[in-house]
Coordinates of C-alpha atoms in Angstrom, one line a residue:
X1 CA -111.0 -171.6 -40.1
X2 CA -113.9 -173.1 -42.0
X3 CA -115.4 -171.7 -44.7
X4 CA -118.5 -174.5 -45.5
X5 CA -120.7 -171.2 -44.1
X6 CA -119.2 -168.2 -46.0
X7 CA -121.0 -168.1 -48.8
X8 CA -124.5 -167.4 -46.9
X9 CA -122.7 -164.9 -44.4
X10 CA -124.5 -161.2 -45.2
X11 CA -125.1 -160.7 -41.2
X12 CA -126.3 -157.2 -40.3
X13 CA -124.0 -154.3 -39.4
X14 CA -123.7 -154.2 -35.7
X15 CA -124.7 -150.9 -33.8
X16 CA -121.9 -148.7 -33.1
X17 CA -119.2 -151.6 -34.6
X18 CA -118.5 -148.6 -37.2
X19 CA -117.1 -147.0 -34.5
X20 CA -114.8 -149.6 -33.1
X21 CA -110.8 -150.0 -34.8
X22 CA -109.9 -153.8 -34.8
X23 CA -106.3 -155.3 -35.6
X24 CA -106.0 -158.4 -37.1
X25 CA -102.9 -160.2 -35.9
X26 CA -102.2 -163.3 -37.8
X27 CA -98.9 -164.5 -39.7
X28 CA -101.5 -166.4 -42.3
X29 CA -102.7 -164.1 -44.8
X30 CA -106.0 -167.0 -45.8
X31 CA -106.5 -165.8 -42.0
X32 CA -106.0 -162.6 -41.8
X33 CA -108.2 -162.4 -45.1
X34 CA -111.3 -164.0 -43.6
X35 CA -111.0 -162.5 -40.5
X36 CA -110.9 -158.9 -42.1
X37 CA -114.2 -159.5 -44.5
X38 CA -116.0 -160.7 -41.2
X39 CA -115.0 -157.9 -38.9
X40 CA -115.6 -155.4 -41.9
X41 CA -119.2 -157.2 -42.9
X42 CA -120.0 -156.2 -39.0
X43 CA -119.3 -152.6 -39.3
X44 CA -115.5 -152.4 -38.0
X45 CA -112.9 -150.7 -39.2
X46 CA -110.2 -153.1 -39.2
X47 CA -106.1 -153.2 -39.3
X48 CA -104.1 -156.1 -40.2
X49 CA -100.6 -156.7 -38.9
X50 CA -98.4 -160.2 -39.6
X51 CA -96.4 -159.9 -36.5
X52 CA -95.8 -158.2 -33.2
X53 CA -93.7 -155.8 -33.8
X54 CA -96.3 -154.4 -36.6
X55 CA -99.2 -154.7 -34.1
X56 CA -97.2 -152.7 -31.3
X57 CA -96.8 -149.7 -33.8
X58 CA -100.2 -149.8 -34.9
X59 CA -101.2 -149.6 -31.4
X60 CA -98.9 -146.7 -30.5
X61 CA -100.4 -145.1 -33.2
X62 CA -104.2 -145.5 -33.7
X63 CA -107.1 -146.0 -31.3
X64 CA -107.3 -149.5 -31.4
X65 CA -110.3 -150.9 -29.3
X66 CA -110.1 -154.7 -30.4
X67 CA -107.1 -157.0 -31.3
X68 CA -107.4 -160.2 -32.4
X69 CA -104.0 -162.3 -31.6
X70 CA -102.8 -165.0 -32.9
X71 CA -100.7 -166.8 -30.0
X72 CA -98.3 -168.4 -32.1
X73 CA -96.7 -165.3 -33.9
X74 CA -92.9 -166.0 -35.6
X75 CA -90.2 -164.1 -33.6
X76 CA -92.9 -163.6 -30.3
X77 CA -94.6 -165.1 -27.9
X78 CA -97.9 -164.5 -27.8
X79 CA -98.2 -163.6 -24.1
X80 CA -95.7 -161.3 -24.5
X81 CA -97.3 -159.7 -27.4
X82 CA -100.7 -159.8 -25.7
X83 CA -98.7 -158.2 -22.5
X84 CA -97.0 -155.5 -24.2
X85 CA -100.3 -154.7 -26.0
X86 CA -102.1 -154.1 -22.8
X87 CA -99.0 -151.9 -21.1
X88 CA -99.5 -149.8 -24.4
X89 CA -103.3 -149.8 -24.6
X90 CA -104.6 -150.5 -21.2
X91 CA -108.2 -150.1 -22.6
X92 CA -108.0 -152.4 -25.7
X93 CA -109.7 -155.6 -26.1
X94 CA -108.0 -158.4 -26.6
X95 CA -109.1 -162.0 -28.0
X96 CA -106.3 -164.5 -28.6
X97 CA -107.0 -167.2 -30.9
X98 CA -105.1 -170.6 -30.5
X99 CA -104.6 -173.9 -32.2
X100 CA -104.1 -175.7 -29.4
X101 CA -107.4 -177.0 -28.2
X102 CA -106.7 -177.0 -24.4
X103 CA -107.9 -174.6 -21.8
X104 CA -104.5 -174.0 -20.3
X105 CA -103.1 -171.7 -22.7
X106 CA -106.3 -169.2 -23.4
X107 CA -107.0 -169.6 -19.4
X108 CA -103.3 -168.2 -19.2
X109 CA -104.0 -165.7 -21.5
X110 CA -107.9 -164.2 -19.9
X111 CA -105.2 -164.0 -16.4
X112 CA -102.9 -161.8 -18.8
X113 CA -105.9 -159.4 -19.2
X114 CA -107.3 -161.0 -22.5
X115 CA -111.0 -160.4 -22.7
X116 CA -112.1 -164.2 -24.6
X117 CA -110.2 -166.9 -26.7
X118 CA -111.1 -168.7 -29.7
X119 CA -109.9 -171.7 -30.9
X120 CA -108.8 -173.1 -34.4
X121 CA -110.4 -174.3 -36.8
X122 CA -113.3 -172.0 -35.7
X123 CA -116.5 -171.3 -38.1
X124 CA -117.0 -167.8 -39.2
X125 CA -120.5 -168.0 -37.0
X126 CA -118.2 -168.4 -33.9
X127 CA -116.2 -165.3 -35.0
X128 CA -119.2 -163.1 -35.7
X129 CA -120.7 -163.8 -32.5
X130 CA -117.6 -163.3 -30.5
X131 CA -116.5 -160.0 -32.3
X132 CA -120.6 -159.1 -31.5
X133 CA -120.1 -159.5 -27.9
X134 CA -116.5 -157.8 -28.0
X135 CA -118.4 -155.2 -29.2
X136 CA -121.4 -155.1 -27.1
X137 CA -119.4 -155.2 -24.3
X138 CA -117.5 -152.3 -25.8
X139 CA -120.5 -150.3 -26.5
X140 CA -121.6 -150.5 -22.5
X141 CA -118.4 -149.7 -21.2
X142 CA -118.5 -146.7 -23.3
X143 CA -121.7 -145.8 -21.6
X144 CA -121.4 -146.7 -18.3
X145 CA -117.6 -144.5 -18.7
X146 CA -120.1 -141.4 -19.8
X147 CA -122.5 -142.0 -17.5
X148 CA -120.0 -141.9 -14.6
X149 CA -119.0 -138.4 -16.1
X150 CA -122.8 -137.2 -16.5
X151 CA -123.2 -138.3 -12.7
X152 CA -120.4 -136.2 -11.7
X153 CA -121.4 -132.9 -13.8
X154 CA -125.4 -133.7 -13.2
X155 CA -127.4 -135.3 -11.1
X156 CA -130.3 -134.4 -12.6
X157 CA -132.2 -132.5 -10.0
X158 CA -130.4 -131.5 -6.8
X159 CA -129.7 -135.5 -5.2
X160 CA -132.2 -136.7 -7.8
X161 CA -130.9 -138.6 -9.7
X162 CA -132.7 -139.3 -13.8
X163 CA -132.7 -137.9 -17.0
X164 CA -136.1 -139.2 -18.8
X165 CA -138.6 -136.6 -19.9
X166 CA -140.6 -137.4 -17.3
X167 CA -138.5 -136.4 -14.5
X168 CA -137.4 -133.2 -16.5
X169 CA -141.0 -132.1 -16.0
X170 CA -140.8 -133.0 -12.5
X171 CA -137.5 -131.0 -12.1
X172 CA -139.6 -128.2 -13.6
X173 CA -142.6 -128.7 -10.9
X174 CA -140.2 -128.5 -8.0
X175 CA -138.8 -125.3 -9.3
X176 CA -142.2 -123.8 -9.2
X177 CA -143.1 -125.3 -6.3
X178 CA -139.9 -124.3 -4.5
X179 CA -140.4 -120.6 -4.7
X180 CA -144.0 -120.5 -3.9
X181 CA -145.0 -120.9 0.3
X182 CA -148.1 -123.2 -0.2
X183 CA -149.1 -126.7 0.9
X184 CA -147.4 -129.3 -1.8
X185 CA -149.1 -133.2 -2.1
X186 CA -146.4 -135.2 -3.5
X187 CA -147.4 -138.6 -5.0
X188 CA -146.0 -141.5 -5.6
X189 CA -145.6 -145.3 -5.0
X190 CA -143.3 -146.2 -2.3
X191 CA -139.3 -146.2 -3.3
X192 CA -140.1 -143.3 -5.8
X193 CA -138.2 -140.8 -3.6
X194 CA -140.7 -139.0 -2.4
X195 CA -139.2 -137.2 0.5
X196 CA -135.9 -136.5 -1.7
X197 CA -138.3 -134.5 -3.6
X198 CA -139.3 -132.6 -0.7
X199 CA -136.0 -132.1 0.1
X200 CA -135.3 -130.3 -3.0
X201 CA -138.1 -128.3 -2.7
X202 CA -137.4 -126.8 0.6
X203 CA -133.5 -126.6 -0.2
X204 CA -133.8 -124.9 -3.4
X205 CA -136.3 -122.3 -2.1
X206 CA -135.4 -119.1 -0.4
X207 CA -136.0 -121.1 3.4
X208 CA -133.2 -123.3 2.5
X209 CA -131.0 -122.2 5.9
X210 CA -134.7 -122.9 8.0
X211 CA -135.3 -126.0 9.3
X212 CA -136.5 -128.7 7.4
X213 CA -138.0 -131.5 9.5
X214 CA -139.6 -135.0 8.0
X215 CA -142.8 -136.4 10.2
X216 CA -143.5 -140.3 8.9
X217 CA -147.0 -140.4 9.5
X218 CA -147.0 -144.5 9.3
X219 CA -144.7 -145.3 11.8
X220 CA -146.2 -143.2 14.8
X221 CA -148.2 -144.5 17.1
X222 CA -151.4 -142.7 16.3
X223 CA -151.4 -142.0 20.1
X224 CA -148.4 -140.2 19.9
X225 CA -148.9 -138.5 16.8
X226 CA -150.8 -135.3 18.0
X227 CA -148.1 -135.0 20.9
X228 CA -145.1 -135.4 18.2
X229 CA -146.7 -132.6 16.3
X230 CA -148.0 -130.0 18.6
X231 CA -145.7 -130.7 21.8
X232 CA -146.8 -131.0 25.1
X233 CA -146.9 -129.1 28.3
X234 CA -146.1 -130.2 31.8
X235 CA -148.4 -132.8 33.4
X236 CA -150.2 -133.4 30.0
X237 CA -150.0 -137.3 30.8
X238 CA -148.5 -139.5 32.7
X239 CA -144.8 -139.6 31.8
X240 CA -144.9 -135.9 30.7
X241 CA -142.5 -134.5 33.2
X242 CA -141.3 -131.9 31.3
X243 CA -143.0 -129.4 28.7
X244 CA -141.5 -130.5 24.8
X245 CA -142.3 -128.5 21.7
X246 CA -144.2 -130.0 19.0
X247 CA -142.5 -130.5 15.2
X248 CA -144.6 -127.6 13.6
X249 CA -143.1 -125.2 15.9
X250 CA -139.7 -126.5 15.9
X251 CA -139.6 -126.1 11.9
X252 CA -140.9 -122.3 12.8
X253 CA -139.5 -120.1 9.1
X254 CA -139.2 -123.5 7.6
X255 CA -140.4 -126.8 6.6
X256 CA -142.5 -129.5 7.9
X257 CA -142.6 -132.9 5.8
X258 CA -146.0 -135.0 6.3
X259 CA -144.9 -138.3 5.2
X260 CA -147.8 -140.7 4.2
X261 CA -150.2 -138.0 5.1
X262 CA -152.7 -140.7 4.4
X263 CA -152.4 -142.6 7.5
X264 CA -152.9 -139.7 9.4
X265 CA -156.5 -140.6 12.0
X266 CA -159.0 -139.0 11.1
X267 CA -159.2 -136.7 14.5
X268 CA -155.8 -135.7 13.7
X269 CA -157.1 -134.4 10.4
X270 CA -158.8 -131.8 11.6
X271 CA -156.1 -130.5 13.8
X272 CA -153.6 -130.6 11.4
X273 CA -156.1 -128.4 9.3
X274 CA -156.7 -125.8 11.9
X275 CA -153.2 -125.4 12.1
X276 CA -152.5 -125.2 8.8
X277 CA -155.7 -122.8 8.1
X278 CA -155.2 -120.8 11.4
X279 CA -151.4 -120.9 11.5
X280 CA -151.5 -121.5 15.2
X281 CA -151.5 -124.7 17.4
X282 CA -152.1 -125.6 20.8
X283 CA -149.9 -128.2 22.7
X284 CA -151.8 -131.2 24.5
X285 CA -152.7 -130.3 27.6
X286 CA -152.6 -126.4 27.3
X287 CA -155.2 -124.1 26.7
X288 CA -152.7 -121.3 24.9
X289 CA -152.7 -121.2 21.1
X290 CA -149.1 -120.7 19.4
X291 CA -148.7 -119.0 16.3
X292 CA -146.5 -120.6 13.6
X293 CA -144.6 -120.3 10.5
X294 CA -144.1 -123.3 8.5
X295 CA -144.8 -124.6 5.2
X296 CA -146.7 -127.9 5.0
X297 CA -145.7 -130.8 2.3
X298 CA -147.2 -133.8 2.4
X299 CA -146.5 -137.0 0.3
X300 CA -148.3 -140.2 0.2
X301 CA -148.3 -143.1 -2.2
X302 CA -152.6 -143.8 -1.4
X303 CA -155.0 -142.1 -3.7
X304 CA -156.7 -139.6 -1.5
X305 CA -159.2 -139.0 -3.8
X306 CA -160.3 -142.8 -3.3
X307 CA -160.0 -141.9 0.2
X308 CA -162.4 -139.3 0.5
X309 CA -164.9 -141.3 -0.9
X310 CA -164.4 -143.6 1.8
X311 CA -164.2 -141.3 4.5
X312 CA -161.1 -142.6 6.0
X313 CA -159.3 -139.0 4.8
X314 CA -161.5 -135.3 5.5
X315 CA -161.9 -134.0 1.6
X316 CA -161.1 -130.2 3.1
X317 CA -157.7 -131.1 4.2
X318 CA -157.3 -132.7 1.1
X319 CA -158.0 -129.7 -1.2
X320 CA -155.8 -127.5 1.5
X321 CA -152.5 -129.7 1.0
X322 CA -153.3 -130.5 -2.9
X323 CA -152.5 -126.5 -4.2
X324 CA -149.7 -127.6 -5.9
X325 CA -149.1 -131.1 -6.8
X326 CA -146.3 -133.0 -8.1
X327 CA -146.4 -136.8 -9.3
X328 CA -143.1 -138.8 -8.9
X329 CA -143.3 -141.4 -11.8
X330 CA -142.6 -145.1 -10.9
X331 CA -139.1 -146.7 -12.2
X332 CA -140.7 -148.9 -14.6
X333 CA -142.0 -145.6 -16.6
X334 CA -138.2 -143.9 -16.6
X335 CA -136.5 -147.5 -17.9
X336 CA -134.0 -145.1 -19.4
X337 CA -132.9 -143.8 -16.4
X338 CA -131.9 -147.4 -14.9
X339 CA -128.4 -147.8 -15.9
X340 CA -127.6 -144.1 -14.6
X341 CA -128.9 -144.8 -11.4
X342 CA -127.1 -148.4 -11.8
X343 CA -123.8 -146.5 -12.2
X344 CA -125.0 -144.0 -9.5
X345 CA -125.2 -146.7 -7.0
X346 CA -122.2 -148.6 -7.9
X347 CA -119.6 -145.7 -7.4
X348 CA -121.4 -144.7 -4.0
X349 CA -120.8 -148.1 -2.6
X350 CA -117.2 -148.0 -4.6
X351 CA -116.4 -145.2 -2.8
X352 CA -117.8 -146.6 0.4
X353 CA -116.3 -149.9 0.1
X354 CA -113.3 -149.4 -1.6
X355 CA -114.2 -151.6 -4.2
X356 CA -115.1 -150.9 -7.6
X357 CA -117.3 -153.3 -9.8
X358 CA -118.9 -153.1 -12.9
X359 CA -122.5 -154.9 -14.3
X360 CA -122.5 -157.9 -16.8
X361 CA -124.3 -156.9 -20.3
X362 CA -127.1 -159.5 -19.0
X363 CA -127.0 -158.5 -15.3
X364 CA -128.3 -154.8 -16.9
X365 CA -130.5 -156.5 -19.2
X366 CA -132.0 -158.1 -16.4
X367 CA -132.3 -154.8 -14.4
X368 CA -134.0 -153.1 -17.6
X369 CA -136.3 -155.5 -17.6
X370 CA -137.7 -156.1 -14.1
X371 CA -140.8 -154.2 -13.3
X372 CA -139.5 -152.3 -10.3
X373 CA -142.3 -152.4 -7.7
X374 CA -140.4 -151.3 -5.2
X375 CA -138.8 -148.7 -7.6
X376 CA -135.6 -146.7 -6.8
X377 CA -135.2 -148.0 -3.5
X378 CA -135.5 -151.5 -4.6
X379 CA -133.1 -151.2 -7.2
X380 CA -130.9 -149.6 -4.8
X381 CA -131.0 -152.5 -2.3
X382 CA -130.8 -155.1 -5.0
X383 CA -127.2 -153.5 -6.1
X384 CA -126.1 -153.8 -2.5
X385 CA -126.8 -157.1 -2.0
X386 CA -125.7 -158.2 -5.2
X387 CA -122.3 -156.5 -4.4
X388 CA -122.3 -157.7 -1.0
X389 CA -122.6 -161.4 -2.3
X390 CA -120.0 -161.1 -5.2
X391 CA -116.6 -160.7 -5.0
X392 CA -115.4 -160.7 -8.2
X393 CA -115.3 -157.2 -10.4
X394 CA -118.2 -157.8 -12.6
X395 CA -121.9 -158.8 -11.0
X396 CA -123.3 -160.9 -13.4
X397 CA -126.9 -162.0 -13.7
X398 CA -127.0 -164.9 -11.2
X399 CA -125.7 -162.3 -8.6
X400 CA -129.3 -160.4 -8.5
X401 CA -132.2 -161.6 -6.4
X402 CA -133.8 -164.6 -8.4
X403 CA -137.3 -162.5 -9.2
X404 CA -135.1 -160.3 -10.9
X405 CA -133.4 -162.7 -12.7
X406 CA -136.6 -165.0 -13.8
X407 CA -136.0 -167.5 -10.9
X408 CA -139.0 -169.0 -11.6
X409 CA -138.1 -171.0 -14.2
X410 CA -136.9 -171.7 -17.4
X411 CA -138.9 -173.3 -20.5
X412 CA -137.0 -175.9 -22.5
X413 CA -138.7 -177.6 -25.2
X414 CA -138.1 -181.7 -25.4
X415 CA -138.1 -183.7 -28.4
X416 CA -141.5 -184.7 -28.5
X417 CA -142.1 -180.6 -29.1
X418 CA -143.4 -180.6 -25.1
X419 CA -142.3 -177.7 -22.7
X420 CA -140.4 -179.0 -19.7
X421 CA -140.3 -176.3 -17.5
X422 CA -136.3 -176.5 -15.8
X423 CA -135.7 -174.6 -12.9
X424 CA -133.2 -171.6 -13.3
X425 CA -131.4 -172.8 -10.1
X426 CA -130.9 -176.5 -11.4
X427 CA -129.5 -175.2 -15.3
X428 CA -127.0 -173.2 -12.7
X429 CA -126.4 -176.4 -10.6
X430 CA -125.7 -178.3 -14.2
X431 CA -123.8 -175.9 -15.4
X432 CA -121.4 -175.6 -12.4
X433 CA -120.9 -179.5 -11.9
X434 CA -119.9 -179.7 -16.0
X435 CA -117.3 -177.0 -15.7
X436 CA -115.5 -178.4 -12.5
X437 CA -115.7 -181.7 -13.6
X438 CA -114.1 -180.5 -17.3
X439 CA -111.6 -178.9 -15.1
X440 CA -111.0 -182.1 -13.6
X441 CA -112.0 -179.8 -10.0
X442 CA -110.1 -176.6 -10.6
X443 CA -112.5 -174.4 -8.4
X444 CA -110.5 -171.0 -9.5
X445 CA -110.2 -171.9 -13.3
X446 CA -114.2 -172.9 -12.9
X447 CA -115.0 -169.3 -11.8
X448 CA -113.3 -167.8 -13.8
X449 CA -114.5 -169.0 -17.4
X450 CA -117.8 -169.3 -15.8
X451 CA -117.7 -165.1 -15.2
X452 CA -118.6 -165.8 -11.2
X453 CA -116.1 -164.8 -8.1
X454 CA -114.3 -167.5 -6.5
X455 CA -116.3 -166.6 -3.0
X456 CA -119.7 -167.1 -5.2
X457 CA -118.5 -170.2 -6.9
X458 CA -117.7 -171.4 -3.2
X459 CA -121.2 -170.2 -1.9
X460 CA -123.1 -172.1 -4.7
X461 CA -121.0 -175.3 -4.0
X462 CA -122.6 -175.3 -0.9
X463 CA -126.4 -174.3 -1.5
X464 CA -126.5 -176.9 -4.2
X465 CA -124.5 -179.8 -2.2
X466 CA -121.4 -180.3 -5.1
X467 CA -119.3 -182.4 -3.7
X468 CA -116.3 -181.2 -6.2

């Protein structure tokens, strides 16, 4: 190790480090010294040991989360020591630290289940920043572990899934709304989960075993519409050769959900508000009234009051469906929640897929800090597809959709003090080409220390045209 830096290290104590138990594993005592006033400076609690045989009884007995191994240990083989380690403590982080300056031996050693390699002489900046990672990384798995177990004892809400404050008062305006019988506007912007909501509503409410029927208002055919929702009799038009009973009679005792009620025509309005003012409808074609029995919700992701004052949407059916109202807030105001419903996601498609995978500490940095404008179903799709195009156990932050990501570019500043503006997708291409060419064309070593699957490595050989 070099020391030309030590007398300026004073780094700050890294967040939740106190609560991590590191072994130093070293046969030099100058090493094991330097090592220890590092990891300690960071805010470990660190264990030193001068051979294996020491570390594998520290390990049996404490709750060791990081080791840092020496590979050449008197008596041992490193890989065995680094193998026994993990049989003993399966969750333990392991970097091995060499002072051969090749790639075969720490390569051998990440297959082994090590977590990163150093190699000597190393600075004490390289150590700080790898034992900051270690623990980073650490620090998420933790969470992600407890989130799993928060998923499994609570949701949040029913199927909702979220734990910010502002989805605690939603919880709060569904159970109101649940055990009252009067029109509910839900509102919010498209992915938000607005019919979920409704769901719960109707579910947790004393119709829960009473039909619960969703109507999307968009996708009709507005021509359609009225028949879909008050039935027909036989004759009405051509094609009707048979009498069919509309939706708000088929949901008779229970619910009928008015997806974007905004899109509704106009004529249709008023209808709809007889119905729901006269409890009774009458089927195209027929001149007998129906009585009914069904509570109205209606969600839309328009302003309505905007659209009264446009006349595209009647202002007394508005103030009919708006007696209660609940607002669903967008993703980008519940950040918090992302990483539960990141680890919400990612065990659904485990259990669908047989396949369990985990997020990069940048691939969730990159989620926390995307703007969401498709919201909770966005950030639902984007998990899928970055599973579905990742084979390896870890998505990492080239595996999400490039606006995610910052595909748009990257600002690197030249000599001359200039911004050159280099394109995410070429510092990728770069970086790729270096690696295999280091590796003098190992693909599988390649994807490896560069984090990615071998399938994506493969699949990004041939988008960029490497000829490796």
């Amino acid at each position: 190790m070099t020391s030309a830096t030590a007398h300026a290290f004073n780094p700050p104590q890294l967040e939740g480090a106190n609560l991590l138990n590191l072994v130093i594993v070293d046969d030099e005592r100058a090493i094991r010294d330097v090592c220890r006033e590092v990891a300690q400076s960071l805010g470990f609690n660190t264990m030193v040991a001068e051979s294996a045989e020491h570390t594998y009884r520290l390990v049996e007995s404490q709750a060791i989360d990081v080791v840092l191994l020496d590979l050449k240990l008197p008596g041992a083989s490193g890989l065995e020591a680094l193998h026994k380690i993990k049989q003993r403590r399966p969750d333990a982080e392991v970097v091995v630290v060499t002072g051969h300056a090749t790639v075969q031996s720490a390569v051998q050693a990440m297959k082994n289940g090590a977590y990163d390699y150093m190699t000597k002489p190393f600075t004490i900046d390289e150590l700080r920043l790898l034992l900051g990672r270690v623990a980073v990384h650490l620090k998420l798995k933790t969470e992600n572990r407890m989130l799993r177990e928060k998923i499994k004892s609570k949701l949040g809400f029913g199927s909702i899934v979220g734990h910010a404050p502002e989805m605690e008062k939603l919880y709060r305006m569904i159970t109101k709304a649940a055990l009252s019988s009067h029109p509910v506007l839900i509102w919010g912007e498209s992915g938000t989960g607005k019919e979920m909501v409704a769901r719960s509503i109707h579910f947790t409410g004393p119709f829960r075993d009473k039909p619960f029927i969703p109507v999307d208002c968009g996708s009709l055919v507005p021509t359609l519409i009225e028949s879909e929702l008050f039935g027909y009799v036989k004759g009405a038009f051509t094609g009707a050769v048979q009498a069919k009973e509309g939706l708000l009679a088929m949901a008779e005792g229970g619910t009928v959900f008015l997806d974007e009620i905004g899109e509704l025509p106009v004529d249709l309005q008023a209808k709809l508000l007889r119905a729901i003012q006269e409890k009774e409808i009458r089927q195209v074609g027929s001149t007998k009234r129906t009585n009914i029995n069904v509570r109205i919700l209606a969600a839309t992701n328009r302003d309505l009051e905007v659209a009264v004052a446009q006349g595209t949407f009647r202002r007394d059916l508005y103030f009919r469906l708006n007696v209660l109202n609940l607002r669903i807030p967008a993703l980008r105001e519940r950040r918090q929640d992302i990483p539960v419903l990141a680890a919400y996601f990612m065990e659904r498609m485990a259990r669908d897929f047989g396949q369990e995978r985990t997020l990069s500490d940048d691939a969730m940095k990159a989620l926390l800090a995307y703007d969401w404008p498709g919201n909770v179903r966005e950030l639902e799709n984007c998990l899928q597809r970055a599973c579905a195009m990742n084979s390896g156990p870890e998505i990492q932050v080239l595996d999400l959709p490039s606006i995610i990501h910052g595909g748009n570019g990257h600002a690197a500043v030249e000599g001359d003090g200039s911004a050159k503006i280099i394109p995410i997708s070429e510092m990728e291409r770069k970086t790729i080409l270096s690696t295999i060419t280091q590796l003098n064309g190992d693909k599988l070593l390649a994807a490896r220390l560069l984090g990615i699957g071998k399938t994506t490595l493969y699949r990004k050989l041939k988008e960029y045209e490497i000829q490796a």
